[in-house]
């Protein structure tokens, strides 16, 4: 079974006055309010959304734990 790469995304800037497409990307990532943290799968689609709104979010990449 393969472990999926995950990343934690935090909204650090507000959505007020932003472009509608940027607001849609933030909503698509599952973020609703400031300082909310969501865990999303690390795929090219989510990477594209994060790159588009990189000035509004903070990303922490997680590495899967090695089996013991």
Coordinates of C-alpha atoms in Angstrom, one line a residue:
X1 CA 0.0 0.0 0.0
X2 CA 1.4 3.4 -1.0
X3 CA 1.3 6.3 1.3
X4 CA 0.0 9.5 -0.2
X5 CA 2.1 12.7 0.1
X6 CA 0.2 15.3 2.1
X7 CA 0.8 18.9 2.9
X8 CA -0.7 21.3 5.4
X9 CA -1.9 24.6 4.0
X10 CA -2.7 27.6 6.3
X11 CA -4.5 30.8 5.2
X12 CA -2.4 33.7 6.5
X13 CA -4.0 36.6 4.6
X14 CA -7.7 37.6 4.2
X15 CA -9.8 37.1 1.0
X16 CA -11.2 40.6 1.0
X17 CA -10.5 42.5 -2.2
X18 CA -8.8 39.6 -3.9
X19 CA -9.5 38.4 -7.5
X20 CA -12.5 36.0 -7.8
X21 CA -10.2 33.2 -9.2
X22 CA -7.9 33.5 -6.2
X23 CA -10.8 33.3 -3.8
X24 CA -12.0 30.2 -5.7
X25 CA -8.6 28.6 -5.4
X26 CA -8.6 29.2 -1.6
X27 CA -12.1 27.7 -1.3
X28 CA -11.0 24.8 -3.5
X29 CA -8.2 24.0 -1.0
X30 CA -10.9 23.9 1.7
X31 CA -9.9 27.0 3.5
X32 CA -12.7 29.2 4.9
X33 CA -11.2 31.5 7.5
X34 CA -7.9 33.1 8.6
X35 CA -5.4 30.8 10.3
X36 CA -7.4 27.7 9.4
X37 CA -5.1 24.7 8.6
X38 CA -6.2 22.0 6.2
X39 CA -4.4 18.9 5.1
X40 CA -4.6 18.3 1.3
X41 CA -3.0 15.6 -0.9
X42 CA 0.1 16.8 -2.8
X43 CA -0.9 16.5 -6.4
X44 CA -0.2 18.7 -9.4
X45 CA -3.7 20.2 -9.2
X46 CA -3.3 21.2 -5.6
X47 CA 0.2 22.5 -6.2
X48 CA -1.1 24.7 -9.0
X49 CA -3.8 26.2 -6.7
X50 CA -1.2 26.8 -3.9
X51 CA 1.2 28.4 -6.4
X52 CA -1.5 30.7 -7.7
X53 CA -2.3 32.0 -4.1
X54 CA 1.2 31.6 -2.6
X55 CA 1.1 35.2 -1.3
X56 CA -2.0 34.3 0.9
X57 CA -1.1 30.8 2.2
X58 CA 1.7 29.0 4.1
X59 CA 2.6 25.4 3.2
X60 CA 4.2 22.7 5.3
X61 CA 5.0 19.5 3.5
X62 CA 4.7 16.3 5.4
X63 CA 6.8 13.2 4.8
X64 CA 5.2 9.8 5.5
X65 CA 6.6 8.0 8.5
X66 CA 9.0 5.2 7.6
X67 CA 7.8 1.7 8.6
X68 CA 9.7 0.2 11.5

